[in-house]
Amino acid sequence: MAILKVLHFPDPRLRNKATIVKEIGPDIKEIAENMLDTMYAENGIGLAATQVNIQQRIVVIDISEEKNEPLILINPEITKLEGSESMREGCLSVPDYYDIVERAENIEFCYKTLDNELVTVNADGLLAVCVQHEIDHLDGKLFIDYLSLLKRQRLKKKIDKQEKQQQTVL
Ligand code: GNR
Ligand code: NI
């Protein structure tokens, strides 16, 4: 069990594009376990490998109330997008910031399990939002990229200020 360090915006490594997992071996299983540990430790409902500086297409999700329904997605892909829905999102890589994002309401996605089985799932609601949010991470995209320029500028100002304050404390 290991808790990994989650990168925070504006770390440029969050912009890396993750590569396809070629072979699901013990190393991938260990990464997925550590990602689950990290997601639970940080009280997230999802985590993409990019957020812990691993450039491979691995996502973990658990949207259950009891935090006992872990999903591990290897090479996840969205195969259908339908409708639209707005939800308030947050991100472990953008602490203390929440905002409404519009995404597809119904999706179909497929992925490989750790046992190398190909699974196809239909989703709506929180799972659909979370899968879209996590696959965006694997492509170097953050939910704040969807916000207006004004909102992004305000957020950047806030983060620059925090960073300056941090430097005077250290
Ligand atoms: O914990 C998380 N909550 C969340 C809420 C609404 C929409 C998306 C998310 S994902 C986020 C964890 C995270 O940053 N995953 O990349
Ligand atoms: Ni996120």
PDB file of C-alpha atoms and ligand atoms in Angstrom:
ATOM      1  CA  MET A   1       0.000   0.000   0.000  1.00  0.00           C
ATOM      2  CA  ALA A   2       1.319   3.348  -1.014  1.00  0.00           C
ATOM      3  CA  ILE A   3      -0.160   6.797  -1.196  1.00  0.00           C
ATOM      4  CA  LEU A   4       1.147   8.723  -4.154  1.00  0.00           C
ATOM      5  CA  LYS A   5       1.623  12.465  -4.467  1.00  0.00           C
ATOM      6  CA  VAL A   6      -1.147  14.141  -6.452  1.00  0.00           C
ATOM      7  CA  LEU A   7       0.054  16.887  -8.802  1.00  0.00           C
ATOM      8  CA  HIS A   8      -1.648  20.268  -8.498  1.00  0.00           C
ATOM      9  CA  PHE A   9      -2.544  22.769 -11.197  1.00  0.00           C
ATOM     10  CA  PRO A  10      -0.614  24.543 -12.785  1.00  0.00           C
ATOM     11  CA  ASP A  11       1.953  21.702 -12.785  1.00  0.00           C
ATOM     12  CA  PRO A  12       2.820  21.223 -16.488  1.00  0.00           C
ATOM     13  CA  ARG A  13       2.959  17.427 -16.010  1.00  0.00           C
ATOM     14  CA  LEU A  14      -0.857  17.472 -15.767  1.00  0.00           C
ATOM     15  CA  ARG A  15      -0.754  18.313 -19.495  1.00  0.00           C
ATOM     16  CA  ASN A  16       1.042  15.082 -20.469  1.00  0.00           C
ATOM     17  CA  LYS A  17      -0.875  12.701 -22.683  1.00  0.00           C
ATOM     18  CA  ALA A  18      -0.895   9.166 -21.291  1.00  0.00           C
ATOM     19  CA  THR A  19       0.040   6.233 -23.515  1.00  0.00           C
ATOM     20  CA  ILE A  20      -1.903   2.997 -24.062  1.00  0.00           C
ATOM     21  CA  VAL A  21      -1.106   0.172 -21.635  1.00  0.00           C
ATOM     22  CA  LYS A  22       0.442  -2.553 -23.798  1.00  0.00           C
ATOM     23  CA  GLU A  23       0.506  -5.424 -21.342  1.00  0.00           C
ATOM     24  CA  ILE A  24      -1.393  -5.710 -18.066  1.00  0.00           C
ATOM     25  CA  GLY A  25       1.350  -7.138 -15.865  1.00  0.00           C
ATOM     26  CA  PRO A  26       2.177  -6.982 -12.146  1.00  0.00           C
ATOM     27  CA  ASP A  27       3.547  -3.437 -12.492  1.00  0.00           C
ATOM     28  CA  ILE A  28       0.178  -2.171 -13.787  1.00  0.00           C
ATOM     29  CA  LYS A  29      -1.649  -4.006 -10.977  1.00  0.00           C
ATOM     30  CA  GLU A  30       0.594  -2.351  -8.404  1.00  0.00           C
ATOM     31  CA  ILE A  31       0.054   1.100  -9.928  1.00  0.00           C
ATOM     32  CA  ALA A  32      -3.736   0.561  -9.894  1.00  0.00           C
ATOM     33  CA  GLU A  33      -3.680  -0.549  -6.219  1.00  0.00           C
ATOM     34  CA  ASN A  34      -1.609   2.478  -5.241  1.00  0.00           C
ATOM     35  CA  MET A  35      -3.956   4.736  -7.186  1.00  0.00           C
ATOM     36  CA  LEU A  36      -6.942   3.305  -5.297  1.00  0.00           C
ATOM     37  CA  ASP A  37      -5.153   3.850  -1.966  1.00  0.00           C
ATOM     38  CA  THR A  38      -4.391   7.418  -3.017  1.00  0.00           C
ATOM     39  CA  MET A  39      -7.940   8.128  -4.216  1.00  0.00           C
ATOM     40  CA  TYR A  40      -9.452   6.857  -0.951  1.00  0.00           C
ATOM     41  CA  ALA A  41      -6.877   8.707   1.174  1.00  0.00           C
ATOM     42  CA  GLU A  42      -7.714  11.960  -0.642  1.00  0.00           C
ATOM     43  CA  ASN A  43     -11.491  11.352  -0.518  1.00  0.00           C
ATOM     44  CA  GLY A  44     -11.839  11.429  -4.294  1.00  0.00           C
ATOM     45  CA  ILE A  45     -14.358   9.535  -6.387  1.00  0.00           C
ATOM     46  CA  GLY A  46     -11.863   9.033  -9.201  1.00  0.00           C
ATOM     47  CA  LEU A  47      -8.192   9.345 -10.055  1.00  0.00           C
ATOM     48  CA  ALA A  48      -6.300   9.235 -13.334  1.00  0.00           C
ATOM     49  CA  ALA A  49      -2.666   8.075 -13.572  1.00  0.00           C
ATOM     50  CA  THR A  50      -1.662  11.458 -15.029  1.00  0.00           C
ATOM     51  CA  GLN A  51      -2.500  13.050 -11.664  1.00  0.00           C
ATOM     52  CA  VAL A  52       0.155  10.948  -9.936  1.00  0.00           C
ATOM     53  CA  ASN A  53       2.717  11.533 -12.689  1.00  0.00           C
ATOM     54  CA  ILE A  54       2.293   8.170 -14.394  1.00  0.00           C
ATOM     55  CA  GLN A  55       1.830   8.532 -18.148  1.00  0.00           C
ATOM     56  CA  GLN A  56      -0.210   5.402 -18.786  1.00  0.00           C
ATOM     57  CA  ARG A  57      -3.917   5.059 -19.495  1.00  0.00           C
ATOM     58  CA  ILE A  58      -5.099   3.868 -16.068  1.00  0.00           C
ATOM     59  CA  VAL A  59      -8.103   5.237 -14.157  1.00  0.00           C
ATOM     60  CA  VAL A  60      -9.637   4.256 -10.828  1.00  0.00           C
ATOM     61  CA  ILE A  61     -13.153   5.211  -9.752  1.00  0.00           C
ATOM     62  CA  ASP A  62     -15.396   4.559  -6.768  1.00  0.00           C
ATOM     63  CA  ILE A  63     -18.641   6.521  -6.681  1.00  0.00           C
ATOM     64  CA  SER A  64     -20.273   4.273  -4.060  1.00  0.00           C
ATOM     65  CA  GLU A  65     -21.465   5.725  -0.756  1.00  0.00           C
ATOM     66  CA  GLU A  66     -19.620   3.053   1.249  1.00  0.00           C
ATOM     67  CA  LYS A  67     -16.406   3.396  -0.769  1.00  0.00           C
ATOM     68  CA  ASN A  68     -16.380  -0.323  -1.413  1.00  0.00           C
ATOM     69  CA  GLU A  69     -16.983  -0.548  -5.162  1.00  0.00           C
ATOM     70  CA  PRO A  70     -13.616   0.126  -6.748  1.00  0.00           C
ATOM     71  CA  LEU A  71     -13.441   0.202 -10.536  1.00  0.00           C
ATOM     72  CA  ILE A  72     -10.122  -0.110 -12.332  1.00  0.00           C
ATOM     73  CA  LEU A  73     -10.174   0.971 -15.964  1.00  0.00           C
ATOM     74  CA  ILE A  74      -7.262   0.147 -18.247  1.00  0.00           C
ATOM     75  CA  ASN A  75      -7.246   1.963 -21.608  1.00  0.00           C
ATOM     76  CA  PRO A  76     -10.740   3.414 -21.121  1.00  0.00           C
ATOM     77  CA  GLU A  77     -12.426   4.873 -24.195  1.00  0.00           C
ATOM     78  CA  ILE A  78     -15.731   6.620 -24.706  1.00  0.00           C
ATOM     79  CA  THR A  79     -17.628   5.013 -27.563  1.00  0.00           C
ATOM     80  CA  LYS A  80     -20.907   7.010 -27.434  1.00  0.00           C
ATOM     81  CA  LEU A  81     -21.890  10.432 -26.113  1.00  0.00           C
ATOM     82  CA  GLU A  82     -25.509  11.587 -25.846  1.00  0.00           C
ATOM     83  CA  GLY A  83     -27.395  14.531 -24.406  1.00  0.00           C
ATOM     84  CA  SER A  84     -25.956  17.108 -22.086  1.00  0.00           C
ATOM     85  CA  GLU A  85     -25.996  17.753 -18.378  1.00  0.00           C
ATOM     86  CA  SER A  86     -24.378  20.283 -16.067  1.00  0.00           C
ATOM     87  CA  MET A  87     -22.804  19.200 -12.815  1.00  0.00           C
ATOM     88  CA  ARG A  88     -20.659  20.858 -10.175  1.00  0.00           C
ATOM     89  CA  GLU A  89     -17.207  19.343 -10.409  1.00  0.00           C
ATOM     90  CA  GLY A  90     -14.116  19.359  -8.310  1.00  0.00           C
ATOM     91  CA  CYS A  91     -10.674  17.874  -8.875  1.00  0.00           C
ATOM     92  CA  LEU A  92      -7.941  16.591  -6.567  1.00  0.00           C
ATOM     93  CA  SER A  93      -5.488  18.440  -8.829  1.00  0.00           C
ATOM     94  CA  VAL A  94      -7.333  21.761  -8.354  1.00  0.00           C
ATOM     95  CA  PRO A  95      -7.908  21.856  -4.575  1.00  0.00           C
ATOM     96  CA  ASP A  96     -10.667  24.042  -3.103  1.00  0.00           C
ATOM     97  CA  TYR A  97     -12.231  24.988  -6.407  1.00  0.00           C
ATOM     98  CA  TYR A  98     -15.612  23.791  -7.656  1.00  0.00           C
ATOM     99  CA  ASP A  99     -17.618  24.832 -10.668  1.00  0.00           C
ATOM    100  CA  ILE A 100     -20.333  23.760 -13.059  1.00  0.00           C
ATOM    101  CA  VAL A 101     -19.258  21.899 -16.190  1.00  0.00           C
ATOM    102  CA  GLU A 102     -21.478  20.784 -19.056  1.00  0.00           C
ATOM    103  CA  ARG A 103     -20.799  17.297 -20.382  1.00  0.00           C
ATOM    104  CA  ALA A 104     -22.618  14.480 -22.148  1.00  0.00           C
ATOM    105  CA  GLU A 105     -25.411  13.008 -20.009  1.00  0.00           C
ATOM    106  CA  ASN A 106     -25.342   9.440 -21.313  1.00  0.00           C
ATOM    107  CA  ILE A 107     -22.209   7.673 -22.409  1.00  0.00           C
ATOM    108  CA  GLU A 108     -21.029   4.267 -23.457  1.00  0.00           C
ATOM    109  CA  PHE A 109     -17.445   3.442 -22.567  1.00  0.00           C
ATOM    110  CA  CYS A 110     -15.216   0.421 -22.757  1.00  0.00           C
ATOM    111  CA  TYR A 111     -12.056  -0.563 -20.915  1.00  0.00           C
ATOM    112  CA  LYS A 112      -9.918  -3.532 -20.034  1.00  0.00           C
ATOM    113  CA  THR A 113      -9.964  -5.041 -16.550  1.00  0.00           C
ATOM    114  CA  LEU A 114      -6.817  -6.153 -14.718  1.00  0.00           C
ATOM    115  CA  ASP A 115      -7.725  -9.650 -15.980  1.00  0.00           C
ATOM    116  CA  ASN A 116      -7.446  -8.374 -19.549  1.00  0.00           C
ATOM    117  CA  GLU A 117     -11.171  -8.649 -20.214  1.00  0.00           C
ATOM    118  CA  LEU A 118     -12.801  -6.042 -22.443  1.00  0.00           C
ATOM    119  CA  VAL A 119     -15.895  -4.558 -20.789  1.00  0.00           C
ATOM    120  CA  THR A 120     -18.479  -2.165 -22.259  1.00  0.00           C
ATOM    121  CA  VAL A 121     -20.667  -0.072 -19.931  1.00  0.00           C
ATOM    122  CA  ASN A 122     -23.520   2.405 -20.335  1.00  0.00           C
ATOM    123  CA  ALA A 123     -23.527   5.166 -17.768  1.00  0.00           C
ATOM    124  CA  ASP A 124     -25.337   8.325 -16.779  1.00  0.00           C
ATOM    125  CA  GLY A 125     -25.285  10.608 -13.747  1.00  0.00           C
ATOM    126  CA  LEU A 126     -22.186  10.834 -11.597  1.00  0.00           C
ATOM    127  CA  LEU A 127     -20.447   7.830 -13.192  1.00  0.00           C
ATOM    128  CA  ALA A 128     -20.801   9.342 -16.683  1.00  0.00           C
ATOM    129  CA  VAL A 129     -19.408  12.666 -15.459  1.00  0.00           C
ATOM    130  CA  CYS A 130     -16.557  10.999 -13.598  1.00  0.00           C
ATOM    131  CA  VAL A 131     -15.499   8.823 -16.556  1.00  0.00           C
ATOM    132  CA  GLN A 132     -15.423  11.878 -18.849  1.00  0.00           C
ATOM    133  CA  HIS A 133     -13.455  13.855 -16.230  1.00  0.00           C
ATOM    134  CA  GLU A 134     -10.881  11.058 -15.784  1.00  0.00           C
ATOM    135  CA  ILE A 135     -10.369  10.339 -19.489  1.00  0.00           C
ATOM    136  CA  ASP A 136      -9.807  14.078 -19.969  1.00  0.00           C
ATOM    137  CA  HIS A 137      -6.934  13.820 -17.427  1.00  0.00           C
ATOM    138  CA  LEU A 138      -5.329  11.058 -19.512  1.00  0.00           C
ATOM    139  CA  ASP A 139      -5.420  13.486 -22.443  1.00  0.00           C
ATOM    140  CA  GLY A 140      -3.900  16.326 -20.411  1.00  0.00           C
ATOM    141  CA  LYS A 141      -7.181  18.148 -19.946  1.00  0.00           C
ATOM    142  CA  LEU A 142      -8.626  19.635 -16.735  1.00  0.00           C
ATOM    143  CA  PHE A 143     -12.225  20.565 -15.899  1.00  0.00           C
ATOM    144  CA  ILE A 144     -11.199  24.199 -15.496  1.00  0.00           C
ATOM    145  CA  ASP A 145     -10.311  24.264 -19.215  1.00  0.00           C
ATOM    146  CA  TYR A 146     -14.075  24.358 -19.870  1.00  0.00           C
ATOM    147  CA  LEU A 147     -14.619  27.524 -17.812  1.00  0.00           C
ATOM    148  CA  SER A 148     -14.843  31.043 -19.193  1.00  0.00           C
ATOM    149  CA  LEU A 149     -11.591  32.980 -19.619  1.00  0.00           C
ATOM    150  CA  LEU A 150     -12.691  35.328 -16.828  1.00  0.00           C
ATOM    151  CA  LYS A 151     -13.162  32.458 -14.374  1.00  0.00           C
ATOM    152  CA  ARG A 152      -9.823  30.903 -15.317  1.00  0.00           C
ATOM    153  CA  GLN A 153      -8.053  34.242 -14.871  1.00  0.00           C
ATOM    154  CA  ARG A 154      -9.616  34.665 -11.417  1.00  0.00           C
ATOM    155  CA  LEU A 155      -8.573  31.151 -10.447  1.00  0.00           C
ATOM    156  CA  LYS A 156      -5.011  31.739 -11.689  1.00  0.00           C
ATOM    157  CA  LYS A 157      -4.798  34.952  -9.640  1.00  0.00           C
ATOM    158  CA  LYS A 158      -5.964  33.094  -6.528  1.00  0.00           C
ATOM    159  CA  ILE A 159      -3.412  30.317  -7.072  1.00  0.00           C
ATOM    160  CA  ASP A 160      -0.548  32.751  -7.782  1.00  0.00           C
ATOM    161  CA  LYS A 161      -1.409  34.566  -4.545  1.00  0.00           C
ATOM    162  CA  GLN A 162      -1.441  31.294  -2.555  1.00  0.00           C
ATOM    163  CA  GLU A 163       1.911  30.334  -4.047  1.00  0.00           C
ATOM    164  CA  LYS A 164       3.454  33.686  -3.054  1.00  0.00           C
ATOM    165  CA  GLN A 165       2.103  33.316   0.475  1.00  0.00           C
ATOM    166  CA  GLN A 166       3.525  29.806   0.662  1.00  0.00           C
ATOM    167  CA  GLN A 167       6.962  31.171  -0.283  1.00  0.00           C
ATOM    168  CA  THR A 168       6.900  33.734   2.546  1.00  0.00           C
ATOM    169  CA  VAL A 169       5.975  31.041   5.055  1.00  0.00           C
ATOM    170  CA  LEU A 170       8.806  28.734   4.009  1.00  0.00           C
TER     171      LEU A 170
HETATM  172  O1  GNR B   1     -13.312  13.554  -6.276  1.00  0.00           O
HETATM  173  C1  GNR B   1     -13.735  14.027  -7.334  1.00  0.00           C
HETATM  174  N1  GNR B   1     -15.018  14.468  -7.393  1.00  0.00           N
HETATM  175  C2  GNR B   1     -15.638  14.841  -8.584  1.00  0.00           C
HETATM  176  C3  GNR B   1     -16.848  15.511  -8.480  1.00  0.00           C
HETATM  177  C4  GNR B   1     -17.524  15.902  -9.629  1.00  0.00           C
HETATM  178  C5  GNR B   1     -16.996  15.610 -10.859  1.00  0.00           C
HETATM  179  C6  GNR B   1     -15.784  14.949 -10.975  1.00  0.00           C
HETATM  180  C7  GNR B   1     -15.106  14.561  -9.840  1.00  0.00           C
HETATM  181  S1  GNR B   1     -13.614  13.712  -9.975  1.00  0.00           S
HETATM  182  C8  GNR B   1     -12.832  14.172  -8.480  1.00  0.00           C
HETATM  183  C9  GNR B   1     -11.521  13.410  -8.307  1.00  0.00           C
HETATM  184  C10 GNR B   1     -10.574  13.790  -9.404  1.00  0.00           C
HETATM  185  O2  GNR B   1      -9.968  14.823  -9.454  1.00  0.00           O
HETATM  186  N2  GNR B   1     -10.436  12.939 -10.380  1.00  0.00           N
HETATM  187  O3  GNR B   1      -9.648  13.233 -11.429  1.00  0.00           O
HETATM  188 NI    NI B   2      -9.637  15.400 -11.555  1.00  0.00          NI
END
